[in-house]
GROMACS .gro file of N, CA and C in nm:
model
  444
    1ARG      N    1  -5.058   5.693  -4.701
    1ARG     CA    2  -4.968   5.799  -4.662
    1ARG      C    3  -4.957   5.897  -4.777
    2ASP      N    4  -4.952   6.024  -4.744
    2ASP     CA    5  -4.944   6.126  -4.847
    2ASP      C    6  -4.863   6.242  -4.793
    3TRP      N    7  -4.788   6.307  -4.876
    3TRP     CA    8  -4.713   6.424  -4.834
    3TRP      C    9  -4.683   6.508  -4.956
    4SER      N   10  -4.641   6.630  -4.934
    4SER     CA   11  -4.610   6.722  -5.043
    4SER      C   12  -4.459   6.735  -5.058
    5SER      N   13  -4.418   6.771  -5.177
    5SER     CA   14  -4.277   6.794  -5.203
    5SER      C   15  -4.242   6.939  -5.177
    6ASP      N   16  -4.118   6.962  -5.138
    6ASP     CA   17  -4.065   7.097  -5.141
    6ASP      C   18  -4.040   7.127  -5.287
    7VAL      N   19  -4.069   7.247  -5.330
    7VAL     CA   20  -4.059   7.280  -5.470
    7VAL      C   21  -3.967   7.400  -5.489
    8CYS      N   22  -3.877   7.391  -5.583
    8CYS     CA   23  -3.790   7.504  -5.616
    8CYS      C   24  -3.853   7.580  -5.732
    9SER      N   25  -3.860   7.712  -5.721
    9SER     CA   26  -3.924   7.789  -5.827
    9SER      C   27  -3.819   7.853  -5.917
   10SER      N   28  -3.864   7.892  -6.034
   10SER     CA   29  -3.778   7.956  -6.133
   10SER      C   30  -3.866   8.036  -6.227
   11ASP      N   31  -3.810   8.139  -6.288
   11ASP     CA   32  -3.885   8.215  -6.386
   11ASP      C   33  -3.927   8.130  -6.504
   12LEU      N   34  -3.853   8.022  -6.529
   12LEU     CA   35  -3.883   7.934  -6.641
   12LEU      C   36  -3.992   7.833  -6.610
   13GLY      N   37  -4.036   7.827  -6.487
   13GLY     CA   38  -4.135   7.728  -6.447
   13GLY      C   39  -4.069   7.620  -6.363
   14LEU      N   40  -4.147   7.524  -6.321
   14LEU     CA   41  -4.092   7.417  -6.238
   14LEU      C   42  -4.173   7.291  -6.255
   15ALA      N   43  -4.112   7.183  -6.215
   15ALA     CA   44  -4.181   7.055  -6.213
   15ALA      C   45  -4.147   6.990  -6.080
   16PHE      N   46  -4.239   6.915  -6.024
   16PHE     CA   47  -4.208   6.847  -5.900
   16PHE      C   48  -4.279   6.714  -5.893
   17ALA      N   49  -4.236   6.633  -5.801
   17ALA     CA   50  -4.296   6.501  -5.784
   17ALA      C   51  -4.311   6.473  -5.636
   18SER      N   52  -4.407   6.390  -5.603
   18SER     CA   53  -4.421   6.341  -5.467
   18SER      C   54  -4.441   6.190  -5.475
   19ALA      N   55  -4.421   6.124  -5.364
   19ALA     CA   56  -4.434   5.979  -5.363
   19ALA      C   57  -4.509   5.937  -5.238
   20GLU      N   58  -4.575   5.824  -5.248
   20GLU     CA   59  -4.644   5.767  -5.132
   20GLU      C   60  -4.649   5.616  -5.148
   21VAL      N   61  -4.665   5.549  -5.037
   21VAL     CA   62  -4.679   5.404  -5.038
   21VAL      C   63  -4.826   5.372  -5.016
   22ASP      N   64  -4.887   5.302  -5.112
   22ASP     CA   65  -5.027   5.264  -5.101
   22ASP      C   66  -5.045   5.159  -4.991
   23ASP      N   67  -5.169   5.135  -4.951
   23ASP     CA   68  -5.198   5.035  -4.849
   23ASP      C   69  -5.147   4.896  -4.886
   24ASP      N   70  -5.140   4.867  -5.018
   24ASP     CA   71  -5.092   4.736  -5.063
   24ASP      C   72  -4.940   4.730  -5.076
   25GLY      N   73  -4.869   4.838  -5.040
   25GLY     CA   74  -4.723   4.840  -5.046
   25GLY      C   75  -4.664   4.891  -5.176
   26THR      N   76  -4.748   4.933  -5.270
   26THR     CA   77  -4.700   4.983  -5.398
   26THR      C   78  -4.650   5.126  -5.381
   27LEU      N   79  -4.533   5.154  -5.438
   27LEU     CA   80  -4.481   5.290  -5.438
   27LEU      C   81  -4.546   5.364  -5.554
   28THR      N   82  -4.618   5.472  -5.521
   28THR     CA   83  -4.685   5.555  -5.621
   28THR      C   84  -4.614   5.688  -5.627
   29ILE      N   85  -4.573   5.727  -5.746
   29ILE     CA   86  -4.502   5.854  -5.766
   29ILE      C   87  -4.590   5.944  -5.852
   30LYS      N   88  -4.612   6.066  -5.803
   30LYS     CA   89  -4.691   6.165  -5.877
   30LYS      C   90  -4.596   6.268  -5.936
   31LEU      N   91  -4.599   6.281  -6.068
   31LEU     CA   92  -4.513   6.374  -6.140
   31LEU      C   93  -4.598   6.493  -6.183
   32ALA      N   94  -4.565   6.611  -6.135
   32ALA     CA   95  -4.640   6.731  -6.171
   32ALA      C   96  -4.550   6.824  -6.251
   33ASN      N   97  -4.597   6.861  -6.369
   33ASN     CA   98  -4.519   6.945  -6.458
   33ASN      C   99  -4.574   7.087  -6.455
   34LYS      N  100  -4.498   7.177  -6.396
   34LYS     CA  101  -4.536   7.318  -6.390
   34LYS      C  102  -4.451   7.402  -6.485
   35THR      N  103  -4.381   7.336  -6.577
   35THR     CA  104  -4.301   7.410  -6.675
   35THR      C  105  -4.387   7.438  -6.797
   36ASP      N  106  -4.326   7.505  -6.895
   36ASP     CA  107  -4.396   7.535  -7.020
   36ASP      C  108  -4.364   7.432  -7.128
   37ALA      N  109  -4.298   7.323  -7.091
   37ALA     CA  110  -4.259   7.220  -7.189
   37ALA      C  111  -4.301   7.082  -7.141
   38LYS      N  112  -4.326   6.994  -7.236
   38LYS     CA  113  -4.353   6.854  -7.203
   38LYS      C  114  -4.226   6.794  -7.146
   39ILE      N  115  -4.239   6.715  -7.037
   39ILE     CA  116  -4.122   6.649  -6.980
   39ILE      C  117  -4.137   6.498  -6.990
   40PHE      N  118  -4.022   6.430  -6.990
   40PHE     CA  119  -4.016   6.285  -6.996
   40PHE      C  120  -3.930   6.237  -6.880
   41VAL      N  121  -3.982   6.142  -6.801
   41VAL     CA  122  -3.916   6.098  -6.679
   41VAL      C  123  -3.886   5.949  -6.688
   42ALA      N  124  -3.766   5.912  -6.644
   42ALA     CA  125  -3.727   5.772  -6.630
   42ALA      C  126  -3.704   5.746  -6.481
   43LEU      N  127  -3.741   5.627  -6.436
   43LEU     CA  128  -3.727   5.589  -6.296
   43LEU      C  129  -3.643   5.462  -6.285
   44ALA      N  130  -3.572   5.449  -6.174
   44ALA     CA  131  -3.492   5.329  -6.149
   44ALA      C  132  -3.512   5.284  -6.006
   45ARG      N  133  -3.507   5.151  -5.989
   45ARG     CA  134  -3.518   5.089  -5.857
   45ARG      C  135  -3.413   4.978  -5.850
   46ILE      N  136  -3.326   4.985  -5.749
   46ILE     CA  137  -3.227   4.879  -5.730
   46ILE      C  138  -3.226   4.836  -5.583
   47SER      N  139  -3.202   4.709  -5.562
   47SER     CA  140  -3.197   4.655  -5.427
   47SER      C  141  -3.056   4.668  -5.372
   48THR      N  142  -3.049   4.711  -5.247
   48THR     CA  143  -2.918   4.715  -5.179
   48THR      C  144  -2.905   4.596  -5.085
   49GLY      N  145  -3.008   4.510  -5.085
   49GLY     CA  146  -3.009   4.395  -4.995
   49GLY      C  147  -2.963   4.266  -5.058
   50GLY      N  148  -2.910   4.270  -5.180
   50GLY     CA  149  -2.858   4.150  -5.244
   50GLY      C  150  -2.954   4.086  -5.343
   51GLU      N  151  -3.083   4.104  -5.326
   51GLU     CA  152  -3.184   4.048  -5.418
   51GLU      C  153  -3.205   4.148  -5.530
   52ASP      N  154  -3.184   4.107  -5.655
   52ASP     CA  155  -3.198   4.204  -5.764
   52ASP      C  156  -3.302   4.166  -5.868
   53SER      N  157  -3.386   4.068  -5.840
   53SER     CA  158  -3.483   4.024  -5.940
   53SER      C  159  -3.588   4.131  -5.971
   54ASN      N  160  -3.612   4.224  -5.879
   54ASN     CA  161  -3.710   4.331  -5.903
   54ASN      C  162  -3.645   4.463  -5.944
   55ASP      N  163  -3.514   4.463  -5.964
   55ASP     CA  164  -3.446   4.585  -6.008
   55ASP      C  165  -3.498   4.624  -6.146
   56GLN      N  166  -3.512   4.754  -6.168
   56GLN     CA  167  -3.578   4.798  -6.290
   56GLN      C  168  -3.536   4.941  -6.324
   57VAL      N  169  -3.519   4.968  -6.454
   57VAL     CA  170  -3.504   5.102  -6.508
   57VAL      C  171  -3.611   5.115  -6.615
   58LYS      N  172  -3.697   5.218  -6.602
   58LYS     CA  173  -3.811   5.229  -6.692
   58LYS      C  174  -3.832   5.374  -6.733
   59GLY      N  175  -3.858   5.395  -6.861
   59GLY     CA  176  -3.889   5.528  -6.914
   59GLY      C  177  -3.960   5.510  -7.047
   60TRP      N  178  -4.023   5.595  -7.097
   60TRP     CA  179  -4.040   5.732  -7.053
   60TRP      C  180  -4.183   5.754  -7.005
   61PHE      N  181  -4.197   5.828  -6.897
   61PHE     CA  182  -4.328   5.870  -6.849
   61PHE      C  183  -4.342   6.017  -6.889
   62SER      N  184  -4.429   6.045  -6.984
   62SER     CA  185  -4.443   6.183  -7.032
   62SER      C  186  -4.547   6.258  -6.949
   63VAL      N  187  -4.519   6.387  -6.930
   63VAL     CA  188  -4.611   6.473  -6.856
   63VAL      C  189  -4.621   6.606  -6.931
   64ASN      N  190  -4.742   6.637  -6.974
   64ASN     CA  191  -4.765   6.762  -7.046
   64ASN      C  192  -4.759   6.882  -6.952
   65PRO      N  193  -4.730   7.001  -7.006
   65PRO     CA  194  -4.726   7.121  -6.922
   65PRO      C  195  -4.857   7.140  -6.846
   66GLY      N  196  -4.847   7.171  -6.718
   66GLY     CA  197  -4.964   7.196  -6.636
   66GLY      C  198  -5.038   7.071  -6.592
   67LYS      N  199  -4.987   6.954  -6.620
   67LYS     CA  200  -5.055   6.828  -6.587
   67LYS      C  201  -4.978   6.750  -6.482
   68THR      N  202  -5.047   6.653  -6.421
   68THR     CA  203  -4.986   6.562  -6.325
   68THR      C  204  -5.009   6.419  -6.372
   69ARG      N  205  -4.909   6.336  -6.357
   69ARG     CA  206  -4.921   6.195  -6.394
   69ARG      C  207  -4.883   6.109  -6.274
   70THR      N  208  -4.963   6.005  -6.250
   70THR     CA  209  -4.937   5.912  -6.141
   70THR      C  210  -4.876   5.784  -6.198
   71VAL      N  211  -4.764   5.742  -6.138
   71VAL     CA  212  -4.693   5.622  -6.183
   71VAL      C  213  -4.685   5.525  -6.065
   72LYS      N  214  -4.731   5.402  -6.086
   72LYS     CA  215  -4.715   5.294  -5.987
   72LYS      C  216  -4.583   5.227  -6.020
   73PHE      N  217  -4.488   5.230  -5.924
   73PHE     CA  218  -4.354   5.181  -5.953
   73PHE      C  219  -4.315   5.065  -5.862
   74GLY      N  220  -4.391   4.959  -5.869
   74GLY     CA  221  -4.359   4.835  -5.798
   74GLY      C  222  -4.377   4.846  -5.648
   75SER      N  223  -4.341   4.740  -5.580
   75SER     CA  224  -4.355   4.734  -5.435
   75SER      C  225  -4.244   4.813  -5.367
   76TYR      N  226  -4.282   4.890  -5.266
   76TYR     CA  227  -4.185   4.964  -5.187
   76TYR      C  228  -4.111   4.868  -5.094
   77SER      N  229  -3.981   4.887  -5.082
   77SER     CA  230  -3.901   4.813  -4.986
   77SER      C  231  -3.794   4.906  -4.931
   78PRO      N  232  -3.771   4.904  -4.800
   78PRO     CA  233  -3.667   4.991  -4.744
   78PRO      C  234  -3.526   4.952  -4.787
   79VAL      N  235  -3.507   4.833  -4.846
   79VAL     CA  236  -3.374   4.796  -4.895
   79VAL      C  237  -3.352   4.838  -5.041
   80ASN      N  238  -3.453   4.900  -5.102
   80ASN     CA  239  -3.439   4.950  -5.238
   80ASN      C  240  -3.388   5.094  -5.238
   81GLU      N  241  -3.315   5.127  -5.342
   81GLU     CA  242  -3.275   5.265  -5.370
   81GLU      C  243  -3.354   5.307  -5.494
   82TYR      N  244  -3.399   5.433  -5.497
   82TYR     CA  245  -3.481   5.484  -5.607
   82TYR      C  246  -3.411   5.604  -5.670
   83PHE      N  247  -3.426   5.617  -5.803
   83PHE     CA  248  -3.359   5.722  -5.878
   83PHE      C  249  -3.450   5.774  -5.989
   84PHE      N  250  -3.422   5.896  -6.038
   84PHE     CA  251  -3.496   5.950  -6.152
   84PHE      C  252  -3.402   6.027  -6.243
   85TYR      N  253  -3.444   6.039  -6.368
   85TYR     CA  254  -3.378   6.122  -6.468
   85TYR      C  255  -3.490   6.179  -6.552
   86ALA      N  256  -3.483   6.307  -6.586
   86ALA     CA  257  -3.590   6.369  -6.665
   86ALA      C  258  -3.531   6.467  -6.765
   87THR      N  259  -3.603   6.485  -6.873
   87THR     CA  260  -3.564   6.580  -6.976
   87THR      C  261  -3.689   6.643  -7.036
   88SER      N  262  -3.675   6.765  -7.082
   88SER     CA  263  -3.788   6.829  -7.150
   88SER      C  264  -3.786   6.788  -7.297
   89MET      N  265  -3.898   6.812  -7.364
   89MET     CA  266  -3.906   6.784  -7.507
   89MET      C  267  -3.793   6.858  -7.577
   90GLY      N  268  -3.715   6.788  -7.656
   90GLY     CA  269  -3.602   6.849  -7.726
   90GLY      C  270  -3.474   6.852  -7.646
   91GLY      N  271  -3.481   6.817  -7.517
   91GLY     CA  272  -3.361   6.808  -7.434
   91GLY      C  273  -3.304   6.939  -7.383
   92LYS      N  274  -3.378   7.049  -7.395
   92LYS     CA  275  -3.326   7.179  -7.349
   92LYS      C  276  -3.305   7.181  -7.198
   93ARG      N  277  -3.396   7.117  -7.124
   93ARG     CA  278  -3.386   7.111  -6.978
   93ARG      C  279  -3.363   6.966  -6.937
   94VAL      N  280  -3.274   6.946  -6.841
   94VAL     CA  281  -3.243   6.812  -6.793
   94VAL      C  282  -3.238   6.814  -6.640
   95TRP      N  283  -3.302   6.714  -6.579
   95TRP     CA  284  -3.294   6.693  -6.434
   95TRP      C  285  -3.219   6.562  -6.415
   96ALA      N  286  -3.097   6.570  -6.360
   96ALA     CA  287  -3.012   6.452  -6.350
   96ALA      C  288  -2.933   6.457  -6.221
   97GLY      N  289  -2.869   6.346  -6.191
   97GLY     CA  290  -2.782   6.339  -6.076
   97GLY      C  291  -2.641   6.377  -6.113
   98ASN      N  292  -2.552   6.360  -6.017
   98ASN     CA  293  -2.410   6.376  -6.040
   98ASN      C  294  -2.339   6.266  -5.963
   99LYS      N  295  -2.207   6.264  -5.969
   99LYS     CA  296  -2.134   6.154  -5.906
   99LYS      C  297  -2.153   6.149  -5.755
  100ASN      N  298  -2.200   6.258  -5.694
  100ASN     CA  299  -2.220   6.261  -5.549
  100ASN      C  300  -2.359   6.218  -5.505
  101ASN      N  301  -2.458   6.226  -5.593
  101ASN     CA  302  -2.595   6.196  -5.552
  101ASN      C  303  -2.670   6.109  -5.651
  102GLY      N  304  -2.598   6.031  -5.728
  102GLY     CA  305  -2.668   5.954  -5.830
  102GLY      C  306  -2.602   5.822  -5.863
  103SER      N  307  -2.660   5.760  -5.964
  103SER     CA  308  -2.610   5.632  -6.013
  103SER      C  309  -2.633   5.628  -6.164
  104THR      N  310  -2.545   5.561  -6.235
  104THR     CA  311  -2.550   5.558  -6.381
  104THR      C  312  -2.633   5.440  -6.431
  105PHE      N  313  -2.725   5.471  -6.523
  105PHE     CA  314  -2.809   5.369  -6.586
  105PHE      C  315  -2.821   5.398  -6.735
  106TRP      N  316  -2.859   5.294  -6.809
  106TRP     CA  317  -2.883   5.308  -6.952
  106TRP      C  318  -3.022   5.364  -6.978
  107ILE      N  319  -3.033   5.452  -7.077
  107ILE     CA  320  -3.162   5.499  -7.129
  107ILE      C  321  -3.157   5.492  -7.281
  108HIS      N  322  -3.271   5.497  -7.343
  108HIS     CA  323  -3.276   5.519  -7.487
  108HIS      C  324  -3.327   5.661  -7.504
  109PRO      N  325  -3.257   5.744  -7.581
  109PRO     CA  326  -3.296   5.885  -7.590
  109PRO      C  327  -3.432   5.910  -7.656
  110LYS      N  328  -3.485   5.813  -7.730
  110LYS     CA  329  -3.611   5.836  -7.800
  110LYS      C  330  -3.718   5.732  -7.771
  111ASN      N  331  -3.680   5.608  -7.750
  111ASN     CA  332  -3.777   5.500  -7.736
  111ASN      C  333  -3.802   5.463  -7.590
  112ALA      N  334  -3.921   5.409  -7.564
  112ALA     CA  335  -3.953   5.358  -7.431
  112ALA      C  336  -3.863   5.239  -7.399
  113PHE      N  337  -3.836   5.218  -7.270
  113PHE     CA  338  -3.753   5.106  -7.227
  113PHE      C  339  -3.798   5.059  -7.089
  114ASP      N  340  -3.776   4.933  -7.062
  114ASP     CA  341  -3.808   4.872  -6.932
  114ASP      C  342  -3.712   4.756  -6.917
  115ILE      N  343  -3.602   4.779  -6.846
  115ILE     CA  344  -3.492   4.682  -6.843
  115ILE      C  345  -3.440   4.662  -6.701
  116HIS      N  346  -3.362   4.556  -6.684
  116HIS     CA  347  -3.285   4.535  -6.562
  116HIS      C  348  -3.166   4.631  -6.569
  117PRO      N  349  -3.126   4.692  -6.457
  117PRO     CA  350  -3.016   4.790  -6.460
  117PRO      C  351  -2.883   4.738  -6.513
  118ASP      N  352  -2.861   4.607  -6.512
  118ASP     CA  353  -2.736   4.552  -6.565
  118ASP      C  354  -2.735   4.539  -6.716
  119LYS      N  355  -2.849   4.559  -6.780
  119LYS     CA  356  -2.859   4.541  -6.925
  119LYS      C  357  -2.826   4.670  -7.000
  120LYS      N  358  -2.760   4.653  -7.113
  120LYS     CA  359  -2.729   4.764  -7.202
  120LYS      C  360  -2.844   4.781  -7.301
  121ILE      N  361  -2.872   4.905  -7.339
  121ILE     CA  362  -2.976   4.933  -7.438
  121ILE      C  363  -2.908   4.963  -7.571
  122SER      N  364  -2.945   4.888  -7.675
  122SER     CA  365  -2.892   4.913  -7.807
  122SER      C  366  -2.929   5.054  -7.852
  123ASP      N  367  -2.833   5.128  -7.903
  123ASP     CA  368  -2.850   5.268  -7.944
  123ASP      C  369  -2.882   5.360  -7.826
  124GLY      N  370  -2.859   5.312  -7.704
  124GLY     CA  371  -2.885   5.392  -7.585
  124GLY      C  372  -2.760   5.464  -7.538
  125LYS      N  373  -2.774   5.526  -7.423
  125LYS     CA  374  -2.659   5.593  -7.362
  125LYS      C  375  -2.673   5.587  -7.211
  126LYS      N  376  -2.559   5.598  -7.143
  126LYS     CA  377  -2.559   5.599  -6.997
  126LYS      C  378  -2.570   5.744  -6.949
  127VAL      N  379  -2.657   5.765  -6.849
  127VAL     CA  380  -2.673   5.896  -6.787
  127VAL      C  381  -2.677   5.876  -6.635
  128ILE      N  382  -2.655   5.983  -6.563
  128ILE     CA  383  -2.659   5.974  -6.417
  128ILE      C  384  -2.798   6.011  -6.368
  129PHE      N  385  -2.864   5.916  -6.304
  129PHE     CA  386  -2.994   5.939  -6.242
  129PHE      C  387  -2.969   5.999  -6.103
  130LYS      N  388  -3.059   6.083  -6.059
  130LYS     CA  389  -3.049   6.142  -5.926
  130LYS      C  390  -3.117   6.053  -5.823
  131HIS      N  391  -3.054   6.039  -5.709
  131HIS     CA  392  -3.108   5.958  -5.600
  131HIS      C  393  -3.234   6.022  -5.543
  132ILE      N  394  -3.333   5.940  -5.515
  132ILE     CA  395  -3.455   5.983  -5.447
  132ILE      C  396  -3.445   5.935  -5.303
  133ASN      N  397  -3.447   6.025  -5.209
  133ASN     CA  398  -3.442   5.987  -5.069
  133ASN      C  399  -3.580   5.939  -5.024
  134VAL      N  400  -3.592   5.811  -5.003
  134VAL     CA  401  -3.716   5.751  -4.953
  134VAL      C  402  -3.688   5.703  -4.811
  135SER      N  403  -3.761   5.756  -4.714
  135SER     CA  404  -3.737   5.719  -4.575
  135SER      C  405  -3.792   5.581  -4.546
  136SER      N  406  -3.763   5.529  -4.429
  136SER     CA  407  -3.804   5.393  -4.393
  136SER      C  408  -3.955   5.376  -4.388
  137ASP      N  409  -4.030   5.486  -4.377
  137ASP     CA  410  -4.176   5.475  -4.379
  137ASP      C  411  -4.233   5.500  -4.518
  138GLY      N  412  -4.147   5.508  -4.619
  138GLY     CA  413  -4.193   5.521  -4.756
  138GLY      C  414  -4.215   5.663  -4.804
  139LYS      N  415  -4.176   5.763  -4.725
  139LYS     CA  416  -4.195   5.901  -4.768
  139LYS      C  417  -4.073   5.949  -4.846
  140ALA      N  418  -4.098   6.040  -4.941
  140ALA     CA  419  -3.989   6.092  -5.022
  140ALA      C  420  -4.017   6.235  -5.064
  141ARG      N  421  -3.909   6.307  -5.090
  141ARG     CA  422  -3.920   6.439  -5.151
  141ARG      C  423  -3.833   6.437  -5.276
  142ILE      N  424  -3.890   6.479  -5.386
  142ILE     CA  425  -3.816   6.484  -5.512
  142ILE      C  426  -3.830   6.626  -5.565
  143ASN      N  427  -3.720   6.696  -5.577
  143ASN     CA  428  -3.723   6.833  -5.627
  143ASN      C  429  -3.670   6.838  -5.770
  144PHE      N  430  -3.748   6.894  -5.860
  144PHE     CA  431  -3.702   6.923  -5.995
  144PHE      C  432  -3.683   7.073  -6.001
  145SER      N  433  -3.568   7.120  -6.043
  145SER     CA  434  -3.551   7.263  -6.071
  145SER      C  435  -3.512   7.277  -6.217
  146VAL      N  436  -3.544   7.390  -6.274
  146VAL     CA  437  -3.519   7.411  -6.415
  146VAL      C  438  -3.374   7.450  -6.436
  147LYS      N  439  -3.308   7.378  -6.525
  147LYS     CA  440  -3.169   7.405  -6.559
  147LYS      C  441  -3.166   7.509  -6.669
  148LYS      N  442  -3.103   7.622  -6.643
  148LYS     CA  443  -3.099   7.732  -6.742
  148LYS      C  444  -2.990   7.710  -6.843
   0.00000   0.00000   0.00000
């Protein structure tokens, strides 16, 4: 399955992502950076069905300006909720959620991390990840717009 994202444009550039479920059930997320800055993306997956052994918060996936990066993010399940948080090099631009469309997770502002969502990261901080709407057939649209 494959589909395109709706993309919001800006004079500063834009970044967007699309997602698909591979034949083996793996959720594949494509991150495309159309901005003039390197971006770093963190992803989260949590189960709403009571089973949390596959819950995960992972970052950073870097994407250079004008490039696309493909990330395999575990097995897709309709009982999972998916989230993202992204920042540009230096933190000038941030793509995040808010209390209405997101969930709070730990990140480390400089180092890579791969943790269970219940774990705290030493020297880390909590940020609000934005919810990714993934339909029951595994399709999603993720819009990144540039924060001025």
